[in-house]
Short mmCIF file of C-alpha atoms in Angstrom, two decimals:
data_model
loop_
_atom_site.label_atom_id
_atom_site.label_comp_id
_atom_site.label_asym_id
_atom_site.label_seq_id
_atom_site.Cartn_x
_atom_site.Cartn_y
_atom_site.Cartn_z
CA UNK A 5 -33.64 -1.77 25.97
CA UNK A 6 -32.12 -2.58 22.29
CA UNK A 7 -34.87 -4.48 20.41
CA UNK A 8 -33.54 -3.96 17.16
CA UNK A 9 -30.45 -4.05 15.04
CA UNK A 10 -30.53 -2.71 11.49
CA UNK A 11 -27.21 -3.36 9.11
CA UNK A 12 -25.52 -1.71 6.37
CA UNK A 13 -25.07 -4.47 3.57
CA UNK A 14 -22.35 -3.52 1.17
CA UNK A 15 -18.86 -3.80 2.42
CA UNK A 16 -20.62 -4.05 6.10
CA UNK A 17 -21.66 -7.93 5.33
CA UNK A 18 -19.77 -8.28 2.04
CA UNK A 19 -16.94 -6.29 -0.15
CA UNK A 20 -18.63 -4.93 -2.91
CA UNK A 21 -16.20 -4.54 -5.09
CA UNK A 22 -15.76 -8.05 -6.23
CA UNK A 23 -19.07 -8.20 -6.56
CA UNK A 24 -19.75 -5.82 -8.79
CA UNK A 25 -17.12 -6.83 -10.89
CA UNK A 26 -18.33 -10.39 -11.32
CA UNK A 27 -21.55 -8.61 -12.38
CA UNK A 28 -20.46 -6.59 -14.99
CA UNK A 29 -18.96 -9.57 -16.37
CA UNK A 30 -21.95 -11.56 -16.10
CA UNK A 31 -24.16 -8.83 -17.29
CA UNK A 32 -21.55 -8.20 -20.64
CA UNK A 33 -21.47 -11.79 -21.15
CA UNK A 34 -24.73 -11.99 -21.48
CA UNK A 35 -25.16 -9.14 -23.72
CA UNK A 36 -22.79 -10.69 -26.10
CA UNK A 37 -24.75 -14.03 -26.28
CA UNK A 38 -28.12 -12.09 -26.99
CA UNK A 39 -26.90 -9.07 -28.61
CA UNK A 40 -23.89 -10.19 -30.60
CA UNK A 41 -23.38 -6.92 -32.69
CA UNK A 42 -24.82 -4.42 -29.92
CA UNK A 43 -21.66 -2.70 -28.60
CA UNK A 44 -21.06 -3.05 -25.00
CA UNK A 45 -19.05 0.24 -25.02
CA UNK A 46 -18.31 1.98 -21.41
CA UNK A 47 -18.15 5.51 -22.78
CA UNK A 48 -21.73 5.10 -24.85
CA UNK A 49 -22.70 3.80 -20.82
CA UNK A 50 -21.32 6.55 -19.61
CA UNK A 51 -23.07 9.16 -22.02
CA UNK A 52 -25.96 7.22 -21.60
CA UNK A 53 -26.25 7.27 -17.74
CA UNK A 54 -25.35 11.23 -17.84
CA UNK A 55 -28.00 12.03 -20.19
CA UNK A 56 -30.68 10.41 -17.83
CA UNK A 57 -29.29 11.82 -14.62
CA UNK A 58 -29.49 15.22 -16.37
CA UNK A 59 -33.07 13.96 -17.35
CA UNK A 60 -34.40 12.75 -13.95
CA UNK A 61 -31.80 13.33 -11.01
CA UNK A 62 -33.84 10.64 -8.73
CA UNK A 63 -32.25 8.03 -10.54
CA UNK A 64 -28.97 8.94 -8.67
CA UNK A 65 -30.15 6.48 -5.53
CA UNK A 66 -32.75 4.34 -7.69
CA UNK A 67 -29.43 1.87 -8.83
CA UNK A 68 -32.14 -0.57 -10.55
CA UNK A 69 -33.91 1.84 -12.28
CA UNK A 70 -31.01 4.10 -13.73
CA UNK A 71 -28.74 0.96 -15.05
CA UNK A 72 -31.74 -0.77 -16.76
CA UNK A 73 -32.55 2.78 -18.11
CA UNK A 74 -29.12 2.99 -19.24
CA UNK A 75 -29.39 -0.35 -21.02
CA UNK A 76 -32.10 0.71 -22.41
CA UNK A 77 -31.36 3.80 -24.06
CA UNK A 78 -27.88 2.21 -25.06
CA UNK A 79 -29.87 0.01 -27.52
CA UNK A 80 -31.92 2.69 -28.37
CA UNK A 81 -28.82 4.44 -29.71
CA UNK A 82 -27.67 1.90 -31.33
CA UNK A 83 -30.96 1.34 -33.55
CA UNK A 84 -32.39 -1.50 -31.54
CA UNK A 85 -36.49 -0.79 -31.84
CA UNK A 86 -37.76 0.66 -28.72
CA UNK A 87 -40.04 -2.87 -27.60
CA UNK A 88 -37.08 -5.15 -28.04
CA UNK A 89 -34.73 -2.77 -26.49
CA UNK A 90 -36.89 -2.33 -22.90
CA UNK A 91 -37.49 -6.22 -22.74
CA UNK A 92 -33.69 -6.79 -23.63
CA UNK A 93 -32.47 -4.67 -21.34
CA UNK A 94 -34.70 -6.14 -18.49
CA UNK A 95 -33.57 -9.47 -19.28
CA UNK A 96 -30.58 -7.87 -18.56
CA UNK A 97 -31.17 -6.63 -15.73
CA UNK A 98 -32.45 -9.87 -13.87
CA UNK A 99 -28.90 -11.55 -14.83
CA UNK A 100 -27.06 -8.73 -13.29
CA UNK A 101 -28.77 -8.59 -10.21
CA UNK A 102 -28.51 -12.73 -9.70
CA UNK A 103 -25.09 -11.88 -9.79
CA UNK A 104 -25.01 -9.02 -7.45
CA UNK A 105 -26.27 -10.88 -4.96
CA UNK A 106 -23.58 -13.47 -5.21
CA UNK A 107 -21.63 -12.31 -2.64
CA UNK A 108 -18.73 -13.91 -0.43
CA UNK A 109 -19.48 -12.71 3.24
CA UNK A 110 -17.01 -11.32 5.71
CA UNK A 111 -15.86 -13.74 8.13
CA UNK A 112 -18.07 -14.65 11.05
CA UNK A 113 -21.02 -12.97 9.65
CA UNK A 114 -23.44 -15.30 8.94
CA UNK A 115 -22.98 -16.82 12.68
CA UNK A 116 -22.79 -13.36 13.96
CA UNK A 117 -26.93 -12.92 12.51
CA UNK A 118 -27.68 -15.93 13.48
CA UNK A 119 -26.71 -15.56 17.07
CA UNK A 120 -28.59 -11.82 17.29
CA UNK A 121 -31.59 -12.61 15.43
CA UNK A 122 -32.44 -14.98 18.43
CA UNK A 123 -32.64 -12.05 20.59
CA UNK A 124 -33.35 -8.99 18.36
CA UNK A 125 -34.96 -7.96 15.18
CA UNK A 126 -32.54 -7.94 12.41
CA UNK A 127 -33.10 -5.39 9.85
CA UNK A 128 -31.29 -4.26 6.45
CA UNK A 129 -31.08 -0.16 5.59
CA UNK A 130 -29.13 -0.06 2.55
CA UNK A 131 -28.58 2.31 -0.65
CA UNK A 132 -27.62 0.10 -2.58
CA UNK A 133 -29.28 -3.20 -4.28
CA UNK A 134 -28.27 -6.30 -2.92
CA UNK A 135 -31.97 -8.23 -1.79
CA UNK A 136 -31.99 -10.02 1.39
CA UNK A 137 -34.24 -13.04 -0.45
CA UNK A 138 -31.91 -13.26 -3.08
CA UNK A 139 -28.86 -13.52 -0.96
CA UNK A 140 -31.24 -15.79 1.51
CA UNK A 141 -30.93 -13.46 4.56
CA UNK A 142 -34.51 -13.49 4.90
CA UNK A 143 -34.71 -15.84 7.28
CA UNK A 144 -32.49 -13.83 9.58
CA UNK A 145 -33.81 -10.13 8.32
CA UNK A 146 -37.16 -9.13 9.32
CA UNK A 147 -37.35 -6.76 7.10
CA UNK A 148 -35.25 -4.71 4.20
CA UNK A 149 -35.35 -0.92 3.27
CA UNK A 150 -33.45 0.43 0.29
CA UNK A 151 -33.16 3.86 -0.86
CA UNK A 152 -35.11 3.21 -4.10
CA UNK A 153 -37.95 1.95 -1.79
CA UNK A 154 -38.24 4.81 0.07
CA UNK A 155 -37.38 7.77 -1.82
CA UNK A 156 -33.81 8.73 -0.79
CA UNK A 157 -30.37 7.78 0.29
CA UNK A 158 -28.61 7.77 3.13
CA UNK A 159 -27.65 10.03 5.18
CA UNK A 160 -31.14 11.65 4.80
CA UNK A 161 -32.68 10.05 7.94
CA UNK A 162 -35.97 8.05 6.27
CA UNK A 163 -34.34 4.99 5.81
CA UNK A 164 -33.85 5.16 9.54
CA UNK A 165 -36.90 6.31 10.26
CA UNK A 166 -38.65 3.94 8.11
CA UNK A 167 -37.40 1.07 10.15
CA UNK A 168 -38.38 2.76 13.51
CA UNK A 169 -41.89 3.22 11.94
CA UNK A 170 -41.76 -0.31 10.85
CA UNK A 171 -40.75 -2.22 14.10
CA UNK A 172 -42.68 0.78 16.10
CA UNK A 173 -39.78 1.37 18.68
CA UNK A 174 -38.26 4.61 19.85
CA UNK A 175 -34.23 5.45 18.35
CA UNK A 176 -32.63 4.28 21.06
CA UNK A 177 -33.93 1.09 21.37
CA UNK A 178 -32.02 0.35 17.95
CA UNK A 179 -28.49 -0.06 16.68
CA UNK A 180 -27.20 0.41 13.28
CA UNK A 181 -24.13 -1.54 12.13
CA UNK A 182 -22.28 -0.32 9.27
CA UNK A 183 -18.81 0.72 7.65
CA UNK A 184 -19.16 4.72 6.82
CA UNK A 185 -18.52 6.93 8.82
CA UNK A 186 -21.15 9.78 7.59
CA UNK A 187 -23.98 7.54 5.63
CA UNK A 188 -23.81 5.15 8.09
CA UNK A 189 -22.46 6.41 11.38
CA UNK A 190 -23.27 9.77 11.94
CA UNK A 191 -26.75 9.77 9.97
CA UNK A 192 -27.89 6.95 12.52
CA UNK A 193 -26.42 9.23 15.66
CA UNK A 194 -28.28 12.31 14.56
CA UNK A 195 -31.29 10.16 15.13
CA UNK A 196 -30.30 8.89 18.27
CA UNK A 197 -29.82 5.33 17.07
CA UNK A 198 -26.80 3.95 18.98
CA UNK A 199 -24.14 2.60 16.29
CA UNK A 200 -21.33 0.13 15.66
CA UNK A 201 -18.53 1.03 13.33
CA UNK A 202 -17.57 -1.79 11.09
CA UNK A 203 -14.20 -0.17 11.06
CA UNK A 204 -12.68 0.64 7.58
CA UNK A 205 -8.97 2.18 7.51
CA UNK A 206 -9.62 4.40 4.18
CA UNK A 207 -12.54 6.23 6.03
CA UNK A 208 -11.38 6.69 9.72
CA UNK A 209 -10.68 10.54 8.98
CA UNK A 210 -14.31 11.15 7.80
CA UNK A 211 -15.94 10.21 11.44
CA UNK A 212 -17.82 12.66 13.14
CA UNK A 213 -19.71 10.77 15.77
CA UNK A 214 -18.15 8.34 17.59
CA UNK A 215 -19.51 5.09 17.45
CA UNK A 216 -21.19 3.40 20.42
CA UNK A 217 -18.92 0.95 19.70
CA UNK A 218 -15.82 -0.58 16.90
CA UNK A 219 -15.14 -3.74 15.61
CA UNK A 220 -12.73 -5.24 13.13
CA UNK A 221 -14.29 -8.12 12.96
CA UNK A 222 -17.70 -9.15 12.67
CA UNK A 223 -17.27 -12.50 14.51
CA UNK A 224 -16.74 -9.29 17.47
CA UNK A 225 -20.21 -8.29 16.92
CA UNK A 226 -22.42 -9.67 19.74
CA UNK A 227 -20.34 -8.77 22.09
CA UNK A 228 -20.24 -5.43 21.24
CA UNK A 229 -24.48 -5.39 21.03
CA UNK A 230 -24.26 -7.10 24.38
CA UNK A 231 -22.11 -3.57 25.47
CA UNK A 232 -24.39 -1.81 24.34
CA UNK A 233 -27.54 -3.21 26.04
CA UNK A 234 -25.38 -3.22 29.17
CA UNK A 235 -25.56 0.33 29.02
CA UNK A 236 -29.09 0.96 28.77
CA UNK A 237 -29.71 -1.56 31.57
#
C-alpha cells in the first residue's frame, strides 16, 4: 500500500531557471543599494566560489552555505572588514532566498497536492534550496529534506532513506515524483521506491529505470498515483 509520496521541487513543481534569475537580480540589486562601491563582478564570484570548493568540497551540495561564503569572501577581497563583510553578506543572503522561493508553479500543481495530501503523506527530497514554509507548501508537505540537511546529494540514497526513516514505512510503500532521470528516477528505483517521471524532453536519453509511471502534466498526477496503488492492491 502507497502511504507516501515524496517530490522533487525544482523544475518538478516549478522551472528554476526563472527563478534563479529573478534572484540574482534581487540579490545584485540589493548589493548595490547597501554596497554602492563593492563590485558585483561574476568572475571575482567565480574565483571566489572555486577557491572555497578547493577549500571545503562539501560546499558543492550545501547551496546556502557556499553562496553566502562566496559573498563573503568577495567583500573580503575587496577590503570590506571581516565583521561587516559576514553580516553583509547574510543580509544578503536572506534577500536572495525570499526571492528563490518566489516561484510560478507548473500548471495543475498546487490542486494536484492538494488532492494527494488528503490521502497520503506529502514529502519534499530536494538538493537544492527552495523551503516548503517559505513557498507555503507546508501545509501540504509533512515534511522537507534537503541535501544540506542531511549531508549529501542526490543520487546518494539518504535523502531517500531519510524520509523512509522519517514516516517509518518500507520503500515500496512510497513514490517519488520528479524530472531527472538519474538523481531523481533511478536513485529512488535502486531503493525500491516506485517513481513517476515528470517527463523532460532534454533528459529522456539519460533514463535508466523506467518509471512506474510518466506524465506531462502534473494536473495527470493522481491518476497516475492511483495506477500505482492499483498495482500493489
Amino acid at each position: 500500500m502507497i502511504k507516501v509520496i515524496g517530490f522533487d521541487l525544482d523544475d518538478t513543481l516549478w522551472a528554476v531557471k526563472p527563478v534563479i534569475i529573478g534572484a540574482e537580480a534581487a540579490l545584485k540589486a540589493h548589493l548595490k543599494d547597501r554596497l554602492p562601491h563593492f563590485a558585483y563582478a561574476q568572475q571575482d564570484l567565480l574565483i571566489a566560489r572555486k577557491q572555497l570548493l578547493a577549500e571545503d568540497s562539501s560546499l558543492s551540495f550545501r547551496l546556502t552555505a557556499l553562496r553566502q561564503a562566496v559573498l563573503t569572501k568577495a567583500m573580503l577581497n575587496s577590503g570590506i572588514k571581516t565583521t561587516q563583510a559576514e553580516n553583509l553578506a547574510s543580509e544578503a543572503m536572506d534577500v536572495f532566498l525570499e526571492a528563490r522561493n518566489r516561484v510560478t508553479f507548473f500548471p495543475g500543481a498546487l490542486k494536484a497536492l492538494t488532492e494527494l495530501a488528503q490521502d497520503y503523506i506529502l514529502g519534499a527530497l530536494t538538493n537544492g534550496n527552495a523551503d516548503i514554509k517559505r513557498l507555503r507548501l507546508d501545509h501540504l508537505f509533512m515534511f522537507s529534506f534537503s541535501a544540506e540537511q542531511v549531508g549529501a546529494a542526490k543520487p546518494d540514497p539518504i535523502l531517500f532513506e531519510s524520509a523512509l526513516a522519517h514516516t517509518n514505512i518500507k520503500a515500496h510503500e512510497m513514490i517519488y515524483v520528479g524530472d531527472d532521470p538519474l538523481l531523481d528516477i533511478d536513485a529512488a528505483a535502486r531503493l525500491g521506491i516506485r517513481t513517476i517521471w515528470k517527463s523532460n524532453p532534454k533528459k529522456q536519453s539519460d533514463l535508466i529505470s523506467a518509471p512506474d509511471e510518466r506524465i506531462q502534466q502534473l494536473s495527470e498526477l493522481p491518476d497516475a498515483v492511483k495506477k500505482i496503488a492499483l498495482m500493489q492492491t
